[in-house]
Coordinates of C-alpha atoms (C1' of nucleotides) in Angstrom, one line a residue:
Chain A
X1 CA 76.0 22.9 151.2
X2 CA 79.2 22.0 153.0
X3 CA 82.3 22.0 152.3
X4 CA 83.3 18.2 153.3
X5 CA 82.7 17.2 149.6
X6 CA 84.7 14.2 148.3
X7 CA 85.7 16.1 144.8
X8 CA 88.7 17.9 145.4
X9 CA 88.0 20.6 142.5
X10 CA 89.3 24.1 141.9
X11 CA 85.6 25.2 143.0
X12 CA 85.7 23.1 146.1
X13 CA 89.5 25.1 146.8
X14 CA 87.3 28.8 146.3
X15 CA 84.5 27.6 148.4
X16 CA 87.5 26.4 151.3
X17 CA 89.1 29.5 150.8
X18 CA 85.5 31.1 151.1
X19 CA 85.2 29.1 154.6
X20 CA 87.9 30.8 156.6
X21 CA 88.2 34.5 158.0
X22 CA 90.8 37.6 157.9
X23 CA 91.3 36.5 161.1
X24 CA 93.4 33.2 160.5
X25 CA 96.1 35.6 158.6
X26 CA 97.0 36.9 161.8
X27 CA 96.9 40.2 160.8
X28 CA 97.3 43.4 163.1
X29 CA 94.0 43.7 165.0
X30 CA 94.1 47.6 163.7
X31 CA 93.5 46.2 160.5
X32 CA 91.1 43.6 161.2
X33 CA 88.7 46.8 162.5
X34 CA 89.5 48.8 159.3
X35 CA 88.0 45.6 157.8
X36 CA 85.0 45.1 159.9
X37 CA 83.9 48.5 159.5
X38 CA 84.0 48.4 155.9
X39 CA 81.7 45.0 156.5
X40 CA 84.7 42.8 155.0
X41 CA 84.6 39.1 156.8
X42 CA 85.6 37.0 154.3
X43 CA 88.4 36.9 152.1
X44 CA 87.9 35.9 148.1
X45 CA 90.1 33.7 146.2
X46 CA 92.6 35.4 145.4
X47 CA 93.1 37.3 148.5
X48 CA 93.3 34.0 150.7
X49 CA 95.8 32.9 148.1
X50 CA 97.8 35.8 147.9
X51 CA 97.7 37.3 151.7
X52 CA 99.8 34.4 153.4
X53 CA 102.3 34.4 150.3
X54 CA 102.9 38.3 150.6
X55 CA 103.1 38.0 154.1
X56 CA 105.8 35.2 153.7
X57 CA 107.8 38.1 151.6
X58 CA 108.0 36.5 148.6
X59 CA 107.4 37.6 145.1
X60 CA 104.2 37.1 143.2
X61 CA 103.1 36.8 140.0
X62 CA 99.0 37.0 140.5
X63 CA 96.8 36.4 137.4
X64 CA 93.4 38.3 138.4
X65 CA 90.5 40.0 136.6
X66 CA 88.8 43.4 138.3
X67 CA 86.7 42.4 140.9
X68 CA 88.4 39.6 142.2
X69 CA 89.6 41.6 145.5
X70 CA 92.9 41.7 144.0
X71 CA 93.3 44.8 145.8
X72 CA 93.1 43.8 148.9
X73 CA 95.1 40.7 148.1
X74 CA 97.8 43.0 148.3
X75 CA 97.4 46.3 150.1
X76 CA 96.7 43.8 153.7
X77 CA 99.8 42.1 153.8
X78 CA 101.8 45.2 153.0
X79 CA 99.8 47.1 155.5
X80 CA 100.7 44.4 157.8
X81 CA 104.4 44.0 156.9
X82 CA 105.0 48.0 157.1
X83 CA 103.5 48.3 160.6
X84 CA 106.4 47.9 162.9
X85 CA 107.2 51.8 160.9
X86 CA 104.1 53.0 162.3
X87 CA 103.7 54.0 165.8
X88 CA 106.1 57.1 166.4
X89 CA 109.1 55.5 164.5
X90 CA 107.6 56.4 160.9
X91 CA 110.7 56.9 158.7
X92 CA 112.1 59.8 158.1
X93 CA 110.8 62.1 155.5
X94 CA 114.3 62.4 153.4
X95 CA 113.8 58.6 151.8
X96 CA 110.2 57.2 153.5
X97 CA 108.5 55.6 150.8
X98 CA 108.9 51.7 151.7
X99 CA 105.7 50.4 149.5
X100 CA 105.5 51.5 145.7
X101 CA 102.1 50.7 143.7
X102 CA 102.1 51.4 140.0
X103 CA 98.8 51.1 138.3
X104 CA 98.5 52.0 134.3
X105 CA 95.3 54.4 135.0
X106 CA 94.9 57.6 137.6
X107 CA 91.3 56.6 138.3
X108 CA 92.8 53.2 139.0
X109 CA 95.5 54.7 140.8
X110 CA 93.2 56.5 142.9
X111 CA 91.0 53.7 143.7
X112 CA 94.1 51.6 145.3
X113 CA 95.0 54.6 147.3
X114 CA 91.1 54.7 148.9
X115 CA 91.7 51.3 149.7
X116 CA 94.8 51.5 150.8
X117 CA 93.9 54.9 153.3
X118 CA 90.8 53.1 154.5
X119 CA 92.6 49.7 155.4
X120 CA 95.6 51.6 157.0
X121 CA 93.0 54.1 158.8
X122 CA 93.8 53.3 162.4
X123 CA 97.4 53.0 161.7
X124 CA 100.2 55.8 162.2
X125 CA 100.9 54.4 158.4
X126 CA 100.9 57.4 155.7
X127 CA 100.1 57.2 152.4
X128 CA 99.6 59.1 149.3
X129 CA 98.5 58.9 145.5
X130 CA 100.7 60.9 142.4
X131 CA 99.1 61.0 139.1
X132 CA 99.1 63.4 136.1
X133 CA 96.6 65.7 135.0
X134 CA 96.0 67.4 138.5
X135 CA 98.3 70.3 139.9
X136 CA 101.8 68.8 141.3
X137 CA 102.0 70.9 144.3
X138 CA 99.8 69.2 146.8
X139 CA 101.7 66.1 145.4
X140 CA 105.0 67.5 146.4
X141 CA 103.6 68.8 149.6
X142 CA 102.5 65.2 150.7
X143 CA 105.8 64.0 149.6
X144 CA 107.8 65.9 151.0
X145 CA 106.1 65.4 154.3
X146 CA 106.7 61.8 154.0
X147 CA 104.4 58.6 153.0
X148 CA 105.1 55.3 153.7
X149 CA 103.0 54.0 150.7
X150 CA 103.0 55.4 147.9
X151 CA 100.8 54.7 144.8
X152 CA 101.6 56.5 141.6
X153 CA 101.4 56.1 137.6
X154 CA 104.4 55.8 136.1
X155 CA 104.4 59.0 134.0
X156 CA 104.0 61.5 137.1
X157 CA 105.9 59.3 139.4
X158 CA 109.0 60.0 137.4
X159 CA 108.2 63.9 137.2
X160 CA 108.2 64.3 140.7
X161 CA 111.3 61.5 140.5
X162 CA 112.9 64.3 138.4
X163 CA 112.0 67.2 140.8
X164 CA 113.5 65.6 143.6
X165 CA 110.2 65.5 145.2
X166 CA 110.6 61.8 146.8
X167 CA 113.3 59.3 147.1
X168 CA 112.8 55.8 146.0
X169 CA 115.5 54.3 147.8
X170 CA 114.0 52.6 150.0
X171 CA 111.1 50.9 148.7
X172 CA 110.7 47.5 149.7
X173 CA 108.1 46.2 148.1
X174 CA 107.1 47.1 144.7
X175 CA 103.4 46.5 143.4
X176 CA 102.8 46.1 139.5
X177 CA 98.8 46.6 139.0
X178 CA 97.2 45.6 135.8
X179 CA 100.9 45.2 134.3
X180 CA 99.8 44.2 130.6
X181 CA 97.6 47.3 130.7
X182 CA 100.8 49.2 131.5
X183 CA 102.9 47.6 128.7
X184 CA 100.3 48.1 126.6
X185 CA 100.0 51.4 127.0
X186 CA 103.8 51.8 126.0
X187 CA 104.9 52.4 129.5
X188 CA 107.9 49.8 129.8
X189 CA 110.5 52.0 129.4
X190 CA 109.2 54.3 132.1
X191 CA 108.7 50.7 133.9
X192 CA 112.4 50.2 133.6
X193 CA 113.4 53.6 134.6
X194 CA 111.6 53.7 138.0
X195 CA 112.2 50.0 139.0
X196 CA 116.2 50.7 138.5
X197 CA 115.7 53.5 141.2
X198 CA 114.7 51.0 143.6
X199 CA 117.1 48.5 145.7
X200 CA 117.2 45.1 144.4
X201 CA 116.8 43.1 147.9
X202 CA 112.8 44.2 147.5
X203 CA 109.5 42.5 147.0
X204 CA 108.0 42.7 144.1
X205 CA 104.4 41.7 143.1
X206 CA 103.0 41.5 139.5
X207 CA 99.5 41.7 138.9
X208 CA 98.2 41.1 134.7
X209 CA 94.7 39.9 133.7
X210 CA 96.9 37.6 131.2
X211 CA 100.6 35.6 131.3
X212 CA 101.5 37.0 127.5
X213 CA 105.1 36.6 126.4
X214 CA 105.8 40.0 127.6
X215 CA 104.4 40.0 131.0
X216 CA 106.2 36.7 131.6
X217 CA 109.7 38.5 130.2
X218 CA 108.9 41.1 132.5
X219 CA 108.7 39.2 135.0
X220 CA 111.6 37.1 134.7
X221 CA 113.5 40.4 134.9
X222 CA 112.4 41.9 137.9
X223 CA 110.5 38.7 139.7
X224 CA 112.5 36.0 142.2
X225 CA 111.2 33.0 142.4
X226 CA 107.8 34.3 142.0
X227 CA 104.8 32.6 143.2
X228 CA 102.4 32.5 140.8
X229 CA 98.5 32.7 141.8
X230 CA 96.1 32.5 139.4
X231 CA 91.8 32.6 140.2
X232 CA 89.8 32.9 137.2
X233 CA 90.7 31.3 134.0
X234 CA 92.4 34.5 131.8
X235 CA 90.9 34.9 128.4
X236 CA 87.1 33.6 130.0
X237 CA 84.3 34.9 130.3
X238 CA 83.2 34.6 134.2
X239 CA 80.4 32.1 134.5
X240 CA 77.7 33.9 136.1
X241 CA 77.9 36.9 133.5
X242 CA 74.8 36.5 131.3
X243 CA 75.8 37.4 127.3
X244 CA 73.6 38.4 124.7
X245 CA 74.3 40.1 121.8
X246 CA 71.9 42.3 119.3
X247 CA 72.0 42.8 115.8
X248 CA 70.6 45.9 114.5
X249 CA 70.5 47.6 111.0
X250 CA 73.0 50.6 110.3
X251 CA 72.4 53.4 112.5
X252 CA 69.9 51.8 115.1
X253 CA 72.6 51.6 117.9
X254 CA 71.5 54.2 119.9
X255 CA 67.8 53.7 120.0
X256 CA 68.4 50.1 120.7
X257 CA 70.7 51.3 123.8
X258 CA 68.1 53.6 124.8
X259 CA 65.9 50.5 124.5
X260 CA 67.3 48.4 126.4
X261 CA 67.9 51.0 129.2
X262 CA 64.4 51.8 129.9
X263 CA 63.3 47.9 129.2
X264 CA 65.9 47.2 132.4
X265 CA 64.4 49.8 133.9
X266 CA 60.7 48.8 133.5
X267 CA 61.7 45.3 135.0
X268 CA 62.5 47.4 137.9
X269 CA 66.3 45.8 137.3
X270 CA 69.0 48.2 138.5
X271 CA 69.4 51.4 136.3
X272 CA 73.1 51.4 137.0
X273 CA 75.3 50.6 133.6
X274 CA 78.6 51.4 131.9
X275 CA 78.0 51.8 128.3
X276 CA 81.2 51.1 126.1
X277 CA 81.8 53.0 123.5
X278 CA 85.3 52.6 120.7
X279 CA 86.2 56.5 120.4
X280 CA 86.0 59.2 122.3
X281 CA 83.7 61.5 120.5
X282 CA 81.1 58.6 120.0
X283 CA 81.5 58.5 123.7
X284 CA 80.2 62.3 124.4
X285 CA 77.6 62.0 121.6
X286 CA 76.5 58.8 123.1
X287 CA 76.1 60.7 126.4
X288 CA 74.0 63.3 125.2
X289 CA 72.2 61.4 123.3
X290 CA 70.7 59.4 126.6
X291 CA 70.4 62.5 128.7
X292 CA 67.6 63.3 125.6
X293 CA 66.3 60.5 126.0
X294 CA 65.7 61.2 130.3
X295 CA 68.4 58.7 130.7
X296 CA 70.9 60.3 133.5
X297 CA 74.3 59.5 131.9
X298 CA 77.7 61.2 131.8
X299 CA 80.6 60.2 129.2
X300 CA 84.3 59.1 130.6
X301 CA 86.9 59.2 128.7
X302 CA 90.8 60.4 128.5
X303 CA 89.9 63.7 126.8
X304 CA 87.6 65.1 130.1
X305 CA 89.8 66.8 132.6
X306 CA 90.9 65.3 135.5
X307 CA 88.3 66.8 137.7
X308 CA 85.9 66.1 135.3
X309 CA 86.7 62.4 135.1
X310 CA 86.8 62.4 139.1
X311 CA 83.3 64.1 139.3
X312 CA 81.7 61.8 136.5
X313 CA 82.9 58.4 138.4
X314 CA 81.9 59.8 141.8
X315 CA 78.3 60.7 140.4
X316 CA 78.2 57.4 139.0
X317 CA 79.1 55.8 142.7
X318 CA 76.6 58.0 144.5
X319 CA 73.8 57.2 142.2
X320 CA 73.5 61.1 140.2
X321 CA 74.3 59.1 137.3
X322 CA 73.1 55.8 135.8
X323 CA 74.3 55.1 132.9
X324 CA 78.2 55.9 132.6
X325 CA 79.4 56.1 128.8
X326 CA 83.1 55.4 128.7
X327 CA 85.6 54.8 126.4
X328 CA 88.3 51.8 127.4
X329 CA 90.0 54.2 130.0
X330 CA 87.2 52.4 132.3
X331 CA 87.7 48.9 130.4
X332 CA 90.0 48.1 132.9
X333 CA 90.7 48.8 136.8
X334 CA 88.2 50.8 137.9
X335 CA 86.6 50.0 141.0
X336 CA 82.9 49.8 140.8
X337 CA 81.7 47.6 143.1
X338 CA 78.7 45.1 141.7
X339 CA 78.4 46.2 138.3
X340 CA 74.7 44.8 137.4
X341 CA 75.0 45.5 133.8
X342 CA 77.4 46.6 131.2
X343 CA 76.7 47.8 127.5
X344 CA 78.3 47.6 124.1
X345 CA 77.5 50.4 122.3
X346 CA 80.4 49.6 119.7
X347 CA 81.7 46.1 120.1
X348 CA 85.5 46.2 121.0
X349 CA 88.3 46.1 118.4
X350 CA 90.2 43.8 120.3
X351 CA 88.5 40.7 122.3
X352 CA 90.4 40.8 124.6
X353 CA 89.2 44.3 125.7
X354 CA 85.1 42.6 125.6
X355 CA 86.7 40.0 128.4
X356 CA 88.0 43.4 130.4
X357 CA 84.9 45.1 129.5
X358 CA 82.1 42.5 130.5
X359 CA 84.7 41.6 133.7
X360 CA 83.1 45.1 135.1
X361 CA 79.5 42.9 135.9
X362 CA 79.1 39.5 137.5
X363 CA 81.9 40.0 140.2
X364 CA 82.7 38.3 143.6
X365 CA 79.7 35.3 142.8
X366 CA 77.4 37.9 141.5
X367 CA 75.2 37.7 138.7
X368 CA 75.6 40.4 136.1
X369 CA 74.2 41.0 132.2
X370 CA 76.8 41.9 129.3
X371 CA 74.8 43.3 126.4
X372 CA 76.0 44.2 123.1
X373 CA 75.0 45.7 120.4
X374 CA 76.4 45.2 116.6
X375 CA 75.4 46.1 113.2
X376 CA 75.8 43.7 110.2
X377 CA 79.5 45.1 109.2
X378 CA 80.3 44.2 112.6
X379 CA 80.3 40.3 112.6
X380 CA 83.8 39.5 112.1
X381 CA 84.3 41.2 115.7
X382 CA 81.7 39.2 117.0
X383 CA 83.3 35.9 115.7
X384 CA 86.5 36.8 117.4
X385 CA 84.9 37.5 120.7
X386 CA 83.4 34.1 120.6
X387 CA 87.0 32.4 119.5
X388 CA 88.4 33.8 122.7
X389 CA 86.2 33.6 124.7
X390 CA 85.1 29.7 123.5
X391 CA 82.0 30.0 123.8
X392 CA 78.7 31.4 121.6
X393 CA 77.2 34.1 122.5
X394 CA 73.1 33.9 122.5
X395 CA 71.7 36.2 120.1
X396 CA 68.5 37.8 121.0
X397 CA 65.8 40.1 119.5
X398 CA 64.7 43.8 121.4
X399 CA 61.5 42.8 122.3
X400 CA 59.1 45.6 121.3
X401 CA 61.9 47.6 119.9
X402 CA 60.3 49.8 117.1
X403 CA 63.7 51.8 115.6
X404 CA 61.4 53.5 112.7
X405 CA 60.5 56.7 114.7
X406 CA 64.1 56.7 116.3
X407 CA 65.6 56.1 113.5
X408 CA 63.8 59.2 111.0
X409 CA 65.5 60.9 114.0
X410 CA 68.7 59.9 113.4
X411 CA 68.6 61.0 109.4
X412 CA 67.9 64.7 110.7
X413 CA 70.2 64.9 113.8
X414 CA 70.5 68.8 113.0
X415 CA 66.9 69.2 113.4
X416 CA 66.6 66.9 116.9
X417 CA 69.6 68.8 118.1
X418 CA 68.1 72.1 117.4
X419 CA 64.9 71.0 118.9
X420 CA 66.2 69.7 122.4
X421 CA 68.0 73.0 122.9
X422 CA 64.7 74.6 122.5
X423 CA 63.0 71.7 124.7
X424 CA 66.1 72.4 127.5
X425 CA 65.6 76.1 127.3
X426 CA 61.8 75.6 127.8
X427 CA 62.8 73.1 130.6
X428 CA 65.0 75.2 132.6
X429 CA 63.4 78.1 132.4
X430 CA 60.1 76.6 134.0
X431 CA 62.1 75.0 136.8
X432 CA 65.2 77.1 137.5
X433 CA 66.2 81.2 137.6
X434 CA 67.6 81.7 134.2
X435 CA 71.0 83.6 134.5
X436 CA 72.3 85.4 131.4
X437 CA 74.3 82.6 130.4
X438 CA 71.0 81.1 129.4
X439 CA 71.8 78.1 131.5
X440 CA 69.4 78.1 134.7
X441 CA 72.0 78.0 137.8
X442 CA 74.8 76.0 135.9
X443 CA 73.7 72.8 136.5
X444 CA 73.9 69.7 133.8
X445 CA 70.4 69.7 132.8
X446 CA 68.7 66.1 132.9
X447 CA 65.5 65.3 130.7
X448 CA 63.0 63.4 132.4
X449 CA 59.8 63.4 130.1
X450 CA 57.1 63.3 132.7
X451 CA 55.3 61.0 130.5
X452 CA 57.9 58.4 131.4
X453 CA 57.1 56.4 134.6
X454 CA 60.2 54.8 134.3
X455 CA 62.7 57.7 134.4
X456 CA 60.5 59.4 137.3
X457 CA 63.3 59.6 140.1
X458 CA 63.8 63.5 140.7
X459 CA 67.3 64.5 139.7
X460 CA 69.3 65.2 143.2
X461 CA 72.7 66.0 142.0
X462 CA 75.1 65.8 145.3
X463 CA 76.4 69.6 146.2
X464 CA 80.2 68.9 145.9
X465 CA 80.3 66.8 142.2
X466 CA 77.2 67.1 139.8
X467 CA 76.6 70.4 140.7
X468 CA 79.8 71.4 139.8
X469 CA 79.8 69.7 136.2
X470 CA 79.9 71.9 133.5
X471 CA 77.1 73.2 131.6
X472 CA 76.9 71.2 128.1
X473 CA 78.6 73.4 126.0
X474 CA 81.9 73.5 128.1
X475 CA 81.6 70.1 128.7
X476 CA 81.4 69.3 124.6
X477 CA 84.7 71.9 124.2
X478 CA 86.6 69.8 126.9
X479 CA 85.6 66.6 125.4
X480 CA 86.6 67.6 121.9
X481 CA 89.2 70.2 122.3
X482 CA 91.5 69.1 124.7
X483 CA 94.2 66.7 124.9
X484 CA 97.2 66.5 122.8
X485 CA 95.9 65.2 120.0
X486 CA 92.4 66.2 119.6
X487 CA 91.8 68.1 116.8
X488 CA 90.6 72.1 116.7
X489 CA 87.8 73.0 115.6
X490 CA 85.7 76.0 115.3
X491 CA 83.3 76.3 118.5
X492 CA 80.1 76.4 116.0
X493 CA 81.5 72.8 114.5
X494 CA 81.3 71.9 118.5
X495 CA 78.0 73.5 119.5
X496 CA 76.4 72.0 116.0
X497 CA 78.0 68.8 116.5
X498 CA 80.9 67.5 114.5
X499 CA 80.1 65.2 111.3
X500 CA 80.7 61.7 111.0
X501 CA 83.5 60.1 110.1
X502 CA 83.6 58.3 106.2
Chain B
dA1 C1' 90.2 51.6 112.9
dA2 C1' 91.0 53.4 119.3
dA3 C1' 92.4 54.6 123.9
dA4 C1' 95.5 55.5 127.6
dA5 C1' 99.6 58.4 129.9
dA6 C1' 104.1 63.7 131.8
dC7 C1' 104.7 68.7 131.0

DNA sequence: AAAAAAC
């Protein structure tokens, strides 16, 4: 195919954009080898839209789903424009911080800062992430010693604002990533609190997957003459993402998860998937519910510990774990490159959130699969789905899906609990050292039936993350117990599971 | 109806 086509199209504009190299942006050649040796040559969409425009110094107001390379978009050109600080004249430590990035989530957070560090690598350019839920002090340490960049979440940012840990006032250029997330998530009036600590000659750049009312007021308050670059359509469903939806009877949902897990696997398709899940504690029992089933899956949601959260999403990156089971906190923003397939255990309250959800699978050009499940009560969510989205989504039937043993299962989930504790205690002990805690040498334990060729891969879990996961037990007190609002409850009500809801 | 985020 070439690119000399006569239609001038929005496609033909990608494919263009496709044609040219990081090259032509005439950025710093200590970049460029960052890039290279992460195997970057071309730039997407949005980052050949956005690179020259951020490098112009202007404002932007970028419209871009995960996965678009929005990431890059950004951190380059502000890598770029912050170089002549680098090399020995770094800025001194009292007021250093010259780039700011908000994000509404730490993992997201996090995930800019990696990018960030590995495109600044072989510049004298220092940079450091601030989020809650982790100790403050190394925070403060790094602080204090002086960044240049700085990415944060708004919350922490202004405790360590408070503390006197970093000076804001001279931040040039102000990043807003995933901003309707972060006014979602109630978090303009922090919003307005740090962006009045900053100068007002700065850049600023607003990333939102969608232009609502208040993104747009937003940005007419903090925005000059702002750019605005926009890749995919908001509100649709990328292209090369293949839906289908399921419709079970009451209380099937998990087998036909399972299902469909070990029916991907059989076609030798990738086992990697996030599996979405509404609430948190249908999130854990989801989790152990597949780890029964010799599925390796970990749950992710805001009521695991930071270090737990951290471990979970590195396991799932280095291949420990398959199938991640996440609430919404991983709807959005996190940084999984080429998603092959993402799950709806429970089909979204809001539509918007299945656009964000499926948006993890069929990135960059690839192809991807967004499967949902729904029982009957569910349709009205469906119908709304399709009304955003504009589009019908094919229904399908589980081929050789046969919920009746699964399902007699389900009406005694005392018994099958008690039974896989006596099945793990049986497992461990033949394979591992029991210790007196009952629990082999700590490790998760993973149930791979033997009589399953499909789930035959031998559980490696890597020596810094898996390892160190908790055994089950802690790991179902974390995941009910903690967090402001979670309720108490009596450790047997944990260890015996906690009874549905209505 | 849920989740997320500062202590």
């Amino acid at each position: 195919m070439t690119t000399t086509s006569q239609a001038d199209t929005a496609a033909n504009a990608d494919q263009n954009a496709n044609a040219i190299t990081f090259d032509s942006f005439g950025l710093d050649a200590r970049i460029l080898r960052a890039l290279t040796e992460q195997g970057y040559t071309k730039p997407t969409p949005i980052q050949a839209q956005a690179i020259p425009v951020v490098l112009l110094g202007k404002d932007v107001m970028g419209a871009a789903q995960t996965g678009t390379g929005k990431t890059a978009g950004f951190a380059l050109p502000i890598i770029q424009r912050l170089l002549p600080l680098a090399n020995g004249s770094a800025s001194p430590a009292r007021h250093p911080v010259r780039a700011l990035m908000l994000t509404p989530t730490r993992e997201l957070a996090d995930q800019v800062y990696d990018n960030v560090a590995r495109y600044a690598k072989h510049t004298d350019l220092r940079s450091t992430v601030v989020f809650g839920g982790v100790d403050m002090n190394p925070q403060t340490d790094a602080l204090r010693r002086g960044v240049e960049i700085l990415v944060a979440t708004p919350g922490r940012l202004l405790d360590h604002v408070q503390q006197k840990s970093v000076n804001l006032s001279q931040v040039q250029m102000l990043v807003l990533d995933e901003a309707d997330r972060m006014l979602d998530m109630g978090f303009l009036p922090d919003l307005q609190r740090i962006i009045n600590l900053l100068p007002a000659q700065r850049q600023t750049l607003l990333f939102s997957a969608t232009f609502s009312p208040e993104i747009k007021r937003l940005a007419s308050s903090y925005l000059t003459q702002p750019v605005t670059i926009e890749v995919a359509r908001s509100n649709s469903a990328n292209e090369n993402v293949r839906q289908t939806v399921y419709q079970v009877e009451d209380g099937q949902k998990q087998a036909a998860v399972v299902h469909l897990l070990k029916q991907r696997a059989a076609q030798g398709l990738s086992r990697q998937c996030i599996v979405f899940v509404n609430s948190k504690i249908g999130c854990s029992r989801l989790a152990r519910h597949l780890e029964r089933e010799g599925i390796n899956a970990a749950a992710i949601h805001g009521d695991k510990t930071q270090t737990e959260r951290m471990q979970t999403l590195e396991g799932f990156k280095n291949g420990t774990i398959d199938a991640l089971v996440a609430t919404d906190v991983a709807a959005r923003g996190l940084d999984i490159p080429d998603m092959p397939c993402v799950i709806n255990f429970d089909l979204p309250f809001s539509a918007e959130d299945y656009v964000h959800r499926i948006g993890r699978t069929g990135r960059a050009g690839a192809s991807g699969d967004a499967l949902s499940v729904f029982q009957p009560g569910d349709e009205r969510l469906l119908v709304d789905i399709e009304k955003l989205i504009k589009r019908s989504i094919p229904r399908a039937t589980l081929d050789g899906f046969d919920p009746t043993g699964e399902r007699a299962r389900g009406e005694d989930a005392e018994r099958r609990r008690a039974r896989s504790e006596v099945r793990r205690a049986r497992g461990e002990s033949e394979e591992r050292p029991r210790r007196k805690d009952g629990n082999g040498s700590g490790q998760r334990p993973v149930f791979r039936p033997s009589d399953d060729p499909f789930f035959s891969r031998p559980y490696e879990p890597s020596a810094g993350s898996a390892a160190a996961t908790p055994k089950p037990e802690e790991a179902a007190i974390a995941a009910l117990g903690r967090g402001r609002t979670a309720p108490k409850r009596p450790l047997a009500a944990l260890l015996g599971g906690v009874p549905r809801k209505s």
